[in-house]
Coordinates of C-alpha atoms in Angstrom, one line a residue:
X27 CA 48.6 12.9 30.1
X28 CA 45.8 11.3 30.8
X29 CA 44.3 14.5 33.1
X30 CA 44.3 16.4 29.4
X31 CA 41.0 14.3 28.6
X32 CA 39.5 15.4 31.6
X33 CA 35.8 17.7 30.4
X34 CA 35.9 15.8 26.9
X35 CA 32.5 14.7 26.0
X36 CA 33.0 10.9 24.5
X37 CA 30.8 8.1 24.0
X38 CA 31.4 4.4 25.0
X39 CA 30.0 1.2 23.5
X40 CA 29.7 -1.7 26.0
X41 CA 28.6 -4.3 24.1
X42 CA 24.7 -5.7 23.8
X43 CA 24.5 -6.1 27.3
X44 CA 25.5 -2.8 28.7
X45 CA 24.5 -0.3 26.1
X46 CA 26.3 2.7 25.2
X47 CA 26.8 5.6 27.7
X48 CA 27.5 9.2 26.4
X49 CA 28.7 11.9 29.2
X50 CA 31.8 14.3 30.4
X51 CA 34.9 13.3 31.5
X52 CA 35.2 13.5 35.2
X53 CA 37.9 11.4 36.3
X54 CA 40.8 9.1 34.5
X55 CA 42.8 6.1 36.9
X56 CA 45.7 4.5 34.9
X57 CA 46.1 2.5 37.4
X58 CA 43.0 0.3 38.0
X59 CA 42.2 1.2 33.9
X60 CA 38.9 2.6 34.7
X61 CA 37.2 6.3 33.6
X62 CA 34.3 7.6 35.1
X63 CA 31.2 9.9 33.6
X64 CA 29.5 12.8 34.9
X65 CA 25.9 13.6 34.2
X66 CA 25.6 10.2 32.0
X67 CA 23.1 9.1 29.2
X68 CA 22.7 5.7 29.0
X69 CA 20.9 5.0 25.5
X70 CA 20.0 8.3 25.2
X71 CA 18.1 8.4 28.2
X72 CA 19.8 10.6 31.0
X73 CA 20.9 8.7 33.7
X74 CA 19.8 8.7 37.3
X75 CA 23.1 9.0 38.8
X76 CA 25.4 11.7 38.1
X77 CA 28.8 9.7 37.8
X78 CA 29.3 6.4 36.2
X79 CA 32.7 4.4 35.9
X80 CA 33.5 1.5 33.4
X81 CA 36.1 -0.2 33.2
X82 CA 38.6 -1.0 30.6
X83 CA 37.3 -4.7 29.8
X84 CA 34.2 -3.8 29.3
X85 CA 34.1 -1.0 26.8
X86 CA 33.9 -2.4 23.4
X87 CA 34.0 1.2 21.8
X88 CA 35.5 4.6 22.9
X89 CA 34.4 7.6 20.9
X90 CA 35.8 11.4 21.6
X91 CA 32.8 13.3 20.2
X92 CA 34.4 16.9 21.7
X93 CA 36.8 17.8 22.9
X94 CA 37.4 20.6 25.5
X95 CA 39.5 24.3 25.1
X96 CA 39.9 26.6 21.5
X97 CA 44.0 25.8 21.5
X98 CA 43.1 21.6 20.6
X99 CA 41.5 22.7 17.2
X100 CA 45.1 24.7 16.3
X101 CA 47.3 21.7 17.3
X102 CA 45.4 19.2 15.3
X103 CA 46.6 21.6 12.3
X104 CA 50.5 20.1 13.4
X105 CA 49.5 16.8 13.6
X106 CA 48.0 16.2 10.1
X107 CA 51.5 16.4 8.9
X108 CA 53.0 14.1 10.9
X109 CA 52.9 10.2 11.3
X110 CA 53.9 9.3 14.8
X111 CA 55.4 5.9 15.6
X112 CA 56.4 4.6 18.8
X113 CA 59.8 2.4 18.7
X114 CA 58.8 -1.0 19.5
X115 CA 55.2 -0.4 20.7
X116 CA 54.2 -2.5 17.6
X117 CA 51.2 -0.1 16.5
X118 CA 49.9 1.2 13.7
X119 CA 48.3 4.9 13.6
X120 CA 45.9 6.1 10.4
X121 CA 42.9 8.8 10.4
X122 CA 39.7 7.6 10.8
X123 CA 36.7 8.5 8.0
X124 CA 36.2 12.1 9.6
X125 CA 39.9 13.0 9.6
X126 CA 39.9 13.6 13.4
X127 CA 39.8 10.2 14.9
X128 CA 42.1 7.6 15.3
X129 CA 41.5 4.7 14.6
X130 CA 43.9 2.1 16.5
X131 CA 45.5 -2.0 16.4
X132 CA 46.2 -4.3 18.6
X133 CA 50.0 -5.2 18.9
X134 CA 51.5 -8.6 19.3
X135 CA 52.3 -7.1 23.3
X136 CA 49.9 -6.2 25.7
X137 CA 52.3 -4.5 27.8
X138 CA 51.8 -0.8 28.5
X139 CA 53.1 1.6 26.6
X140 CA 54.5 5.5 27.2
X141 CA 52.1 8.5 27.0
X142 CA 54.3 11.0 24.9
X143 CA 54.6 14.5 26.3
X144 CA 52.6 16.9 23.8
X145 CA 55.8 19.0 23.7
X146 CA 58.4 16.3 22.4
X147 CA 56.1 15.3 20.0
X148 CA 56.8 18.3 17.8
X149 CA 60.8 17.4 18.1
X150 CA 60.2 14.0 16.9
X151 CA 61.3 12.9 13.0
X152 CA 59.0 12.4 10.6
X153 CA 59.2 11.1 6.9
X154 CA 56.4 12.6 4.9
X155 CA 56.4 11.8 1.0
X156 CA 55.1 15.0 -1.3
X157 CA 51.8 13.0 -2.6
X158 CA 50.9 12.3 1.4
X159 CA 51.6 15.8 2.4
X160 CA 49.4 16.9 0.1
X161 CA 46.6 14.8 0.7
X162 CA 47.1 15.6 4.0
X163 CA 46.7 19.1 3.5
X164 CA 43.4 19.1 1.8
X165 CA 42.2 17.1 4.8
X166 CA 42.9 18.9 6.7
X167 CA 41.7 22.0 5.4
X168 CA 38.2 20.1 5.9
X169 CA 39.0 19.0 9.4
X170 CA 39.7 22.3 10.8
X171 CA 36.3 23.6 9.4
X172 CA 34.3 20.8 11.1
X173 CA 36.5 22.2 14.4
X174 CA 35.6 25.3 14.2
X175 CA 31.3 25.1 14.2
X176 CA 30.1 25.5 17.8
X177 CA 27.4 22.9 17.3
X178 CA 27.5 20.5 20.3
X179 CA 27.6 16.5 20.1
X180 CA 29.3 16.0 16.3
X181 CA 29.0 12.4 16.4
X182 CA 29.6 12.4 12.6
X183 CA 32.4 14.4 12.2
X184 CA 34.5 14.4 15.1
X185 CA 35.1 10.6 16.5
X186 CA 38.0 8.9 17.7
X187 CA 37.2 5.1 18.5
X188 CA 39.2 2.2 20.6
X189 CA 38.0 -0.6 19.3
X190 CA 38.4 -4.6 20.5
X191 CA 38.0 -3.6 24.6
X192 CA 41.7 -2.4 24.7
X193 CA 43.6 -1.4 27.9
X194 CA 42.6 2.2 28.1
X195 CA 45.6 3.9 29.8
X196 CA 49.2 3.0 31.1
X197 CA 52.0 5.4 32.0
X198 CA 55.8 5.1 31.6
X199 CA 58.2 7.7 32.3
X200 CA 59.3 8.2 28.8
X201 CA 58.4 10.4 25.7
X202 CA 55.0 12.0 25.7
X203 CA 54.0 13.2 22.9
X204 CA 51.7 16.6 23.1
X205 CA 49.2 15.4 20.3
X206 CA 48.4 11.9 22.1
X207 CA 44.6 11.4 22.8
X208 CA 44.6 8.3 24.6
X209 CA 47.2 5.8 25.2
X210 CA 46.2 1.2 25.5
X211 CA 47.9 -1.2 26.8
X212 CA 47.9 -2.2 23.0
X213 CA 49.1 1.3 21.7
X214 CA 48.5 4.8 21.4
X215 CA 46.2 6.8 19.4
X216 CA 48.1 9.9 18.8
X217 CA 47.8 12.9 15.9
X218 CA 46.6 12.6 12.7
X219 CA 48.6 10.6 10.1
X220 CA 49.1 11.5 6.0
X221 CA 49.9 8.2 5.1
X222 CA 47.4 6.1 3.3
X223 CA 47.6 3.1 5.0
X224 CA 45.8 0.2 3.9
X225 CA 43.5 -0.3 6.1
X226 CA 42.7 3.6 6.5
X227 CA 39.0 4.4 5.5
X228 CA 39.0 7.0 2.7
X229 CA 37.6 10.0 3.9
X230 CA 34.2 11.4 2.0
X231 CA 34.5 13.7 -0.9
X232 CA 33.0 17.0 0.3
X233 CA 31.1 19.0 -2.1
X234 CA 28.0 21.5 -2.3
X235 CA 25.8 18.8 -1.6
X236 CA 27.6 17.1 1.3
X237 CA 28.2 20.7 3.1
X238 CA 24.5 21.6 2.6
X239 CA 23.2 18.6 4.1
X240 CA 26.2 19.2 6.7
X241 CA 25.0 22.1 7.6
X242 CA 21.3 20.9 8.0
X243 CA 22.2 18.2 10.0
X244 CA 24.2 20.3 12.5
X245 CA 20.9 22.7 12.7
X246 CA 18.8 20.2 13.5
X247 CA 20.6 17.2 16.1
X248 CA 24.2 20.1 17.1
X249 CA 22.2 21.8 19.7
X250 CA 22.8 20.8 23.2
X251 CA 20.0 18.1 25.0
X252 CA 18.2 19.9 27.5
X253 CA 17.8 18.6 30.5
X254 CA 15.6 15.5 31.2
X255 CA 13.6 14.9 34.7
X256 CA 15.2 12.8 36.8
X257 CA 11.4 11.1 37.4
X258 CA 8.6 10.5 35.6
X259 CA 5.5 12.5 36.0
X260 CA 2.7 10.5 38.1
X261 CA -0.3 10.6 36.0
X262 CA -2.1 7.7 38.2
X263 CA -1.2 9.7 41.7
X264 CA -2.5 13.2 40.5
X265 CA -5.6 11.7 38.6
X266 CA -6.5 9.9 42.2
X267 CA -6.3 12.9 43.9
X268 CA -9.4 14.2 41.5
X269 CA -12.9 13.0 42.9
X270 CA -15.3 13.1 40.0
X271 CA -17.9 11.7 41.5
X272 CA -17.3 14.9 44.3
X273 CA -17.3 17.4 41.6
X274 CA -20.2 16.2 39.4
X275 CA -21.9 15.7 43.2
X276 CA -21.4 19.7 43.8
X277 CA -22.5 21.0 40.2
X278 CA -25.7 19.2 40.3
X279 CA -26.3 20.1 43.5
X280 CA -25.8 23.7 42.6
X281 CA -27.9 23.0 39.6
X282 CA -30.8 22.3 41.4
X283 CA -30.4 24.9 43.7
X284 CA -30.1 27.7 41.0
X285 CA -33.0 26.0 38.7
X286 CA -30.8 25.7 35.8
X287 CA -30.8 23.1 33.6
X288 CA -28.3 20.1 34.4
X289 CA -25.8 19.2 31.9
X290 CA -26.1 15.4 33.0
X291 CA -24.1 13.5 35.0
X292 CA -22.0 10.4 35.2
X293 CA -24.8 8.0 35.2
X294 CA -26.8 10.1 32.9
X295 CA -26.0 10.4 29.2
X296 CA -28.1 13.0 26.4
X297 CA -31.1 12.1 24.6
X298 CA -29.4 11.3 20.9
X299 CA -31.3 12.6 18.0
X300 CA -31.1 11.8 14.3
X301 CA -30.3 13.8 11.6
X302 CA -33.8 14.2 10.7
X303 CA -35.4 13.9 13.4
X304 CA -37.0 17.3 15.3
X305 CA -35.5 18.6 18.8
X306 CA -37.8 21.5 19.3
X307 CA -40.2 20.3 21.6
X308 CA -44.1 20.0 19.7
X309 CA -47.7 19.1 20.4
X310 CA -47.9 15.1 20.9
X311 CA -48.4 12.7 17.7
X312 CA -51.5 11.7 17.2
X313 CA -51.4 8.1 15.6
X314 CA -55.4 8.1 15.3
X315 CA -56.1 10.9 12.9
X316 CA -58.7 8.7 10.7
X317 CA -62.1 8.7 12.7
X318 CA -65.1 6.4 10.8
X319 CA -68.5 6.8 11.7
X320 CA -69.3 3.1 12.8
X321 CA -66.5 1.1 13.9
X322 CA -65.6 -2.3 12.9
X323 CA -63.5 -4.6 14.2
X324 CA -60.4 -4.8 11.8
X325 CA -58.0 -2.0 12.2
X326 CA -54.9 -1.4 10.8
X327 CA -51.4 0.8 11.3
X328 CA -49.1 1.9 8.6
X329 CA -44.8 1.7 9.4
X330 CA -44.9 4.8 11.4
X331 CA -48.0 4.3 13.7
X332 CA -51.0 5.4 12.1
X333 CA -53.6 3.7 13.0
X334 CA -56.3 3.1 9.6
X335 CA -59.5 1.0 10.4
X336 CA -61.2 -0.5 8.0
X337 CA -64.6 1.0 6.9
X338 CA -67.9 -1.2 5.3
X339 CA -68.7 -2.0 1.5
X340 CA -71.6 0.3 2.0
X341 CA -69.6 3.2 3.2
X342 CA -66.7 2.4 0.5
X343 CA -69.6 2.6 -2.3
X344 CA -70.7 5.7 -1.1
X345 CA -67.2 7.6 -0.9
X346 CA -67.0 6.7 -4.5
X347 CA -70.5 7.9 -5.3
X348 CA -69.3 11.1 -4.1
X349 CA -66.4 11.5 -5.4
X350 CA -68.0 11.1 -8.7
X351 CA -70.4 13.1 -8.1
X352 CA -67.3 16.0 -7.5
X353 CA -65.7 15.2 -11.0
X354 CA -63.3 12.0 -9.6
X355 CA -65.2 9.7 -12.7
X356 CA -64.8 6.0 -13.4
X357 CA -61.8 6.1 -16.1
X358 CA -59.6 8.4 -13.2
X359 CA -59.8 5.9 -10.6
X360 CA -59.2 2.9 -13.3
X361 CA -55.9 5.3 -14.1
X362 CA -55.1 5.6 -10.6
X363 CA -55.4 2.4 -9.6
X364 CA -53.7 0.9 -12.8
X365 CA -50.7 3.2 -11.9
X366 CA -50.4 1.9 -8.5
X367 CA -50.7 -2.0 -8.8
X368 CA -48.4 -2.0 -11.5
X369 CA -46.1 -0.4 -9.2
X370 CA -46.1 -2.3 -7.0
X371 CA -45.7 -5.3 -9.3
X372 CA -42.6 -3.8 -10.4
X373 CA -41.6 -3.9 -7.4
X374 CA -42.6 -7.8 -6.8
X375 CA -40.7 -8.7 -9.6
X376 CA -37.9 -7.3 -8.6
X377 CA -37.9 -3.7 -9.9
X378 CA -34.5 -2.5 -11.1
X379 CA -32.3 -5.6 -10.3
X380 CA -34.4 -7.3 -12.8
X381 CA -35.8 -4.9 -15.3
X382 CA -32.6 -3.0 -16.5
X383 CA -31.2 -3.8 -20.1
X384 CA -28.5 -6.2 -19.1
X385 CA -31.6 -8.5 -18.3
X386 CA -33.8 -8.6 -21.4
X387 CA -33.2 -12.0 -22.1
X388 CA -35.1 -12.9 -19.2
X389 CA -38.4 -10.6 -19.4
X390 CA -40.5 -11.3 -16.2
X391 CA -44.2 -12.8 -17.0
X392 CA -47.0 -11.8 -15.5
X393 CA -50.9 -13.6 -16.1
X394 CA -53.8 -11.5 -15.2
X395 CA -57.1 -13.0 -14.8
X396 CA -60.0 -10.5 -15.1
X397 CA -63.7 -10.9 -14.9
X398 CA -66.3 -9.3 -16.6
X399 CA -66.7 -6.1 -13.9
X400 CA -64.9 -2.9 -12.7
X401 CA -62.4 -5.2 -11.1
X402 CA -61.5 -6.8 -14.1
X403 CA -61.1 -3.6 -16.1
X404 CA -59.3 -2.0 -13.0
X405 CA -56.8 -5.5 -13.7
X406 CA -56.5 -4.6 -17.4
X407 CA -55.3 -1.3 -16.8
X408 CA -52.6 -2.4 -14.6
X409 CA -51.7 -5.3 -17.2
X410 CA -50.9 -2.3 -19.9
X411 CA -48.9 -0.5 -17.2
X412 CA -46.9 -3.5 -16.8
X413 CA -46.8 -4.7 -20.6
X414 CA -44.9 -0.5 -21.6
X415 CA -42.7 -1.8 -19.0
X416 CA -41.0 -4.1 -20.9
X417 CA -42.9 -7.0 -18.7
X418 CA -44.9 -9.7 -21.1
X419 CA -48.1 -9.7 -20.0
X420 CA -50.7 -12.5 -20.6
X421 CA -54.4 -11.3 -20.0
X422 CA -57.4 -14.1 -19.2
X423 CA -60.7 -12.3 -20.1
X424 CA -63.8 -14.8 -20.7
X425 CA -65.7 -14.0 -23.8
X426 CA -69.1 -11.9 -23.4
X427 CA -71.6 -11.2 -26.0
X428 CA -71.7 -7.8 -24.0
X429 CA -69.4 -6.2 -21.7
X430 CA -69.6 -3.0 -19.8
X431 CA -67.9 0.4 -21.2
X432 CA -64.9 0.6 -18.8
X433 CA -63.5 -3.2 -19.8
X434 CA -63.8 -2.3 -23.7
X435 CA -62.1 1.1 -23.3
X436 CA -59.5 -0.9 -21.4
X437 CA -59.3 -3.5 -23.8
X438 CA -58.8 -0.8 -26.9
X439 CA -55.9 0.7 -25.0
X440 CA -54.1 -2.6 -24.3
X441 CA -54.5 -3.9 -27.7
X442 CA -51.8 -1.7 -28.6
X443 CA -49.4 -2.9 -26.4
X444 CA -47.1 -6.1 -26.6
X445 CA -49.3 -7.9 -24.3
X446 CA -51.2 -11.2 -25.2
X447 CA -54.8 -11.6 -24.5
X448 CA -56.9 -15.0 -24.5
X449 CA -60.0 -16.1 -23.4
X450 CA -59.3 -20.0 -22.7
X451 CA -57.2 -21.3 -19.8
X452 CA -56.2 -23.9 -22.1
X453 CA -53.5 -21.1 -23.9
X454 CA -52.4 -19.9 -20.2
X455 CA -48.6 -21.3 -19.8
X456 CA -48.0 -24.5 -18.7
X457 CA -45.0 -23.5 -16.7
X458 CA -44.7 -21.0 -13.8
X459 CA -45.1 -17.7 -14.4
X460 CA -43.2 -14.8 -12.0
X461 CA -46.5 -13.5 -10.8
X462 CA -50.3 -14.1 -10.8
X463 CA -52.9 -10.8 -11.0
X464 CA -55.8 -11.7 -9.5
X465 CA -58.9 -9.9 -10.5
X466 CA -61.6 -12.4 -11.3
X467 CA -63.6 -11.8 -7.6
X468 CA -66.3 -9.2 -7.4
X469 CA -68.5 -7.9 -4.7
X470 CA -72.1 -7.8 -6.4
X471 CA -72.2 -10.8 -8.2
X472 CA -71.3 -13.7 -6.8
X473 CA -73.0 -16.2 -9.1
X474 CA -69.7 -15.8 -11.1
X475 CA -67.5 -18.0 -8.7
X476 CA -70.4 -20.6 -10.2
X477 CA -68.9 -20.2 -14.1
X478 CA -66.5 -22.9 -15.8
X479 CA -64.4 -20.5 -16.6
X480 CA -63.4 -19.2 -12.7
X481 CA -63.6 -22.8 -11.6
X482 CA -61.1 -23.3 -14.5
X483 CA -59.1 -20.5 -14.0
X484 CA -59.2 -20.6 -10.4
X485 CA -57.5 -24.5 -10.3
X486 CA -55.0 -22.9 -12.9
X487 CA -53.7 -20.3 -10.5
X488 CA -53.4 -22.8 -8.0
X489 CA -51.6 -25.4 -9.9
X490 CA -49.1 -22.5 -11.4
X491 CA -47.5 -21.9 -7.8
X492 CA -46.8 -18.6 -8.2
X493 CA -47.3 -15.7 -6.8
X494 CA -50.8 -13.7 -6.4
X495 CA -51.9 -10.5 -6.0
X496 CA -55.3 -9.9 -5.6
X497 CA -56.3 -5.8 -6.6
X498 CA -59.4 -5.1 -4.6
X499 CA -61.1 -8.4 -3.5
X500 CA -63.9 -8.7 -1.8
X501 CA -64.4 -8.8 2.4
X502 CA -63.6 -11.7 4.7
X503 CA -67.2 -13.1 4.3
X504 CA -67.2 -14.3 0.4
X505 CA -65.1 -16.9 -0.1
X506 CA -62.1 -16.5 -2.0
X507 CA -60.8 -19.3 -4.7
X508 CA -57.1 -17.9 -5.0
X509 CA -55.0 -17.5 -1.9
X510 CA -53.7 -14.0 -2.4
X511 CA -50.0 -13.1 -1.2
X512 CA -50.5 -9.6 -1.4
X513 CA -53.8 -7.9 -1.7
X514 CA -54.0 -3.9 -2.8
X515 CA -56.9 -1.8 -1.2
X516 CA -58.3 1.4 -2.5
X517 CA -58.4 4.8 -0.4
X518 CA -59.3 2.7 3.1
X519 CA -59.0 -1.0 3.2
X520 CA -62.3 -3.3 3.6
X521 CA -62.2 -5.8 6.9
X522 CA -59.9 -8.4 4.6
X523 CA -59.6 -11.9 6.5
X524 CA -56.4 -13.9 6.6
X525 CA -56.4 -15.9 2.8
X526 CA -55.6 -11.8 1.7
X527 CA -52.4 -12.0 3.1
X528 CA -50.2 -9.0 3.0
X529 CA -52.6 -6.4 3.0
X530 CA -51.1 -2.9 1.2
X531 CA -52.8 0.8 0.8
X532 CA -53.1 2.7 -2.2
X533 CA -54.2 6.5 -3.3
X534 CA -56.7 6.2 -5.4
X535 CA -56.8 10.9 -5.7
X536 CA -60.0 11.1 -3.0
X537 CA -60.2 14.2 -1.8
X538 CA -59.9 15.0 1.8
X539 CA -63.5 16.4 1.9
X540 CA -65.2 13.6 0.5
X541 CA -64.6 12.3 3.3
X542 CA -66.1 14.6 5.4
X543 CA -69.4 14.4 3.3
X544 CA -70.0 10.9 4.1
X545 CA -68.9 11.6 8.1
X546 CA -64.8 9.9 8.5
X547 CA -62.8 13.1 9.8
X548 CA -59.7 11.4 6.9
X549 CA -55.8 12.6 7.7
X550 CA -53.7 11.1 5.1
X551 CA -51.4 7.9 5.7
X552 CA -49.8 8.3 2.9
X553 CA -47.0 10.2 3.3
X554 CA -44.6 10.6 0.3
X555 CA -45.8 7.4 -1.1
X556 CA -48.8 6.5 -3.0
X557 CA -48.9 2.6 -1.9
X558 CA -48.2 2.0 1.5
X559 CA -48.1 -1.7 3.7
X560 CA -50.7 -2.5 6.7
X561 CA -50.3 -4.4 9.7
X562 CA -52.8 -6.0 11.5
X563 CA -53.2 -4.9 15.0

């Protein structure tokens, strides 16, 4: 009968449009061919109503995922043996892939057809073949243990579909067979069969593997769904019913009242530090920590502030003096400041993007012009700086019937390095070289820029378009030939005018009381570097 269903848990396809619905059982009509669900899920999502009811046209699928009472599982054991055929209902019956379902056809007829009684069913005649009896028995033997786990929702191993939106119940007063499950207007889907019918789906071999991931599958989706709320929580209610601006409103107000220190607010956000920068409070920078006993009107500031003023030639002659006069000689501050022009040559000519050894096909050349002073030897020790880094080096000294001490010591040294030396701007290069030293300017002796050989050399470096960098030249007031790029002071810049261009700092080694001797109270702007850029202010 069709009240035997009744409590079955069974899952029904309706097509694209309506989805599938899982649920219980609750009511069977034979007569208007619908069945009803209580405490639906519609797509896996739990229903808001507690009973729905289809109808027979529009179920596409019917699936018995469980079925209700312990005394089902022993009579399925009778009707594995058995293939049940109703006289002229023109059906065929066969097991499904699980060994539980049915799996059913439509007849030629549509007309209804007789639920058997579950008690005539067992008197009915059956022709079973040896072979079939005892495939059927080996089925079986895996059917019943499916049956007997407790797990809730087998979906893979207990299904009985309707297929085709079949009729779903009809009622005649004729054999009812005990075993039936459900009973169309096309046929009946009754107990199992041990025929191999054609179109019967061979069921799955069952092994170690297949019962171990069995068994995992019913430990992880058998237990039952819990229960689902009916409605959704409302985030956007309960997060209106929270005034921030209130709450922030009453902590800072308590915050002032107490004296502790606020936390910020809404509209207020943290002072950000960086990783190396200090967040214990300290004493206040001072950016002026170089003081010079008579002020001039060219200042300077380094990257981070500091503010450097230039000083006169007077008082640069006399910080020398003195720090000769404490051991800082002539040869240490041609060192020094050779060490620190070529550096930053290096870095003019690109540095390590062009001085690596993929790149020694195309050595950088460099032409220093020198005079016949302390700023040309100062220029010559730069040039063999540069020339045992790998850079060719073309040195312009004038010949002298006498030259000072410093420029032949300088010229002994560079001698033995790859550089070239002339004394003719007629064998400078023709073509443009990477970079021009300029160190023909001097502050004594003027009476030079009056010499062929700086006129010459002075319309060379102009007609070469590259480059210059001027190492120590003169103040604003003497005229320069060469328009410097770059121009490189020593310990504290002169008051350089605009054809200097880029005017850079070096450490020449004076010491910070020599400084105090001749009255500038000196902080170093250095830093961690020893050259370092200016910028007017």
């Amino acid at each position: 009968m069709a009240t035997d269903w009744l409590g079955s848990i069974v899952s029904i396809n309706c097509g694209d449009s309506l989805g599938v619905y899982q649920g219980r059982v609750s009511a069977v009509d034979q007569i208007s061919q619908t069945i009803s669900l209580t405490r639906p899920f519609h797509n896996g999502v739990k229903c808001l109503v507690p009973e729905v009811t289809f109808r027979a046209g529009d179920i596409t699928e019917l699936k018995i995922l469980q079925i209700p009472g312990p005394r089902d599982s022993k009579q399925s054991g009778d009707l594995q043996h058995t293939e049940l055929g109703i006289p002229g209902a023109g059906c065929q019956v066969g097991t499904n892939q699980n060994g539980t379902g049915k799996l059913l056809k439509k007849p030629t007829s549509s007309a209804p057809q007789a639920i058997p009684r579950r008690t005539d069913m067992k008197n009915q005649e059956v022709v079973i073949s040896p072979q079939q009896q005892q495939c059927s028995k080996s089925y079986m033997d895996r059917h019943l243990e499916s049956l007997n786990q407790s797990k809730g929702f087998r979906r893979r191993h207990n299904s009985w579909q309707v297929k085709n939106r079949m009729p779903l119940f009809s009622e005649e007063s004729g054999n009812e067979s005990e075993n039936t499950h459900l009973v169309t207007g096309a046929g009946w889907i009754g107990g199992s069969s041990s025929s191999r019918h054609p179109n019967q789906v061979t069921p799955k071999k069952s092994g170690l593997k297949n019962g171990q991931m069995k068994s995992k599958d019913d430990e992880c989706f058998g237990d039952d769904i819990e229960e689902i709320p009916d409605t959704d929580f409302d985030f956007e209610g309960n997060l209106a019913l929270f005034d921030k601006a209130a709450v922030f409103e009453e902590i800072d107000t308590y915050e002032r009242r107490s004296g502790t220190r606020s936390r910020g607010t809404p509209n207020e956000r943290p002072a950000r530090y960086r990783h190396d920068e200090n967040i214990l409070e300290s004493e206040p920078v001072v950016y002026r920590r170089i003081v010079v006993p008579q002020n001039t009107n060219k200042e300077f500031c380094t990257d981070s502030g500091l503010v450097v003023p230039s000083i006169s030639y007077e008082l640069h002659k006399k910080v020398l003096s003195v720090a000769e006069k404490h051991g800082l000689t002539l040869e240490r501050r041609l060192e020094m400041t050779g060490v620190c022009a070529s550096q930053m040559a290096l870095s003019l000519l690109g540095g390590p993007n062009r001085l690596n050894p993929k790149n020694v096909h195309q050595r950088p050349t460099v032409a220093l012009l020198c005079g016949p002073h302390v700023k040309g030897a100062q220029g010559i020790s730069c040039g063999r700086h540069l020339s045992n880094h790998d850079v060719h080096v073309i040195l312009f000294l004038p010949n002298f019937v006498k030259m000072l001490e410093s420029i032949t010591n300088e010229l002994n040294l560079f001698s033995k390095t790859q550089g070239q030396q002339v004394s003719s701007v007629k064998d400078l290069p023709d073509t443009p070289v990477d970079l021009v030293i300029n160190c023909l300017d001097c502050h004594e002796n003027a009476f030079l820029r009056d010499q062929p050989w700086y006129k010459a050399a002075v319309d060379w470096a102009n007609q070469n378009r590259a480059p210059v960098l001027s190492i120590d030249p003169p103040m604003s007031e003497m005229e320069q030939g060469i328009d410097a790029k770059w121009s490189l002071a020593l310990g504290l810049p002169l008051p350089l005018g605009e054809r200097a261009g880029r005017v850079y700092l070096c450490d020449i080694g004076i010491p910070q009381k020599v400084f105090q001797e001749v009255g500038i109270n000196y902080h170093s702007p250095f830093g961690c570097k020893f050259v370092i850029p200016l910028h007017s202010t």
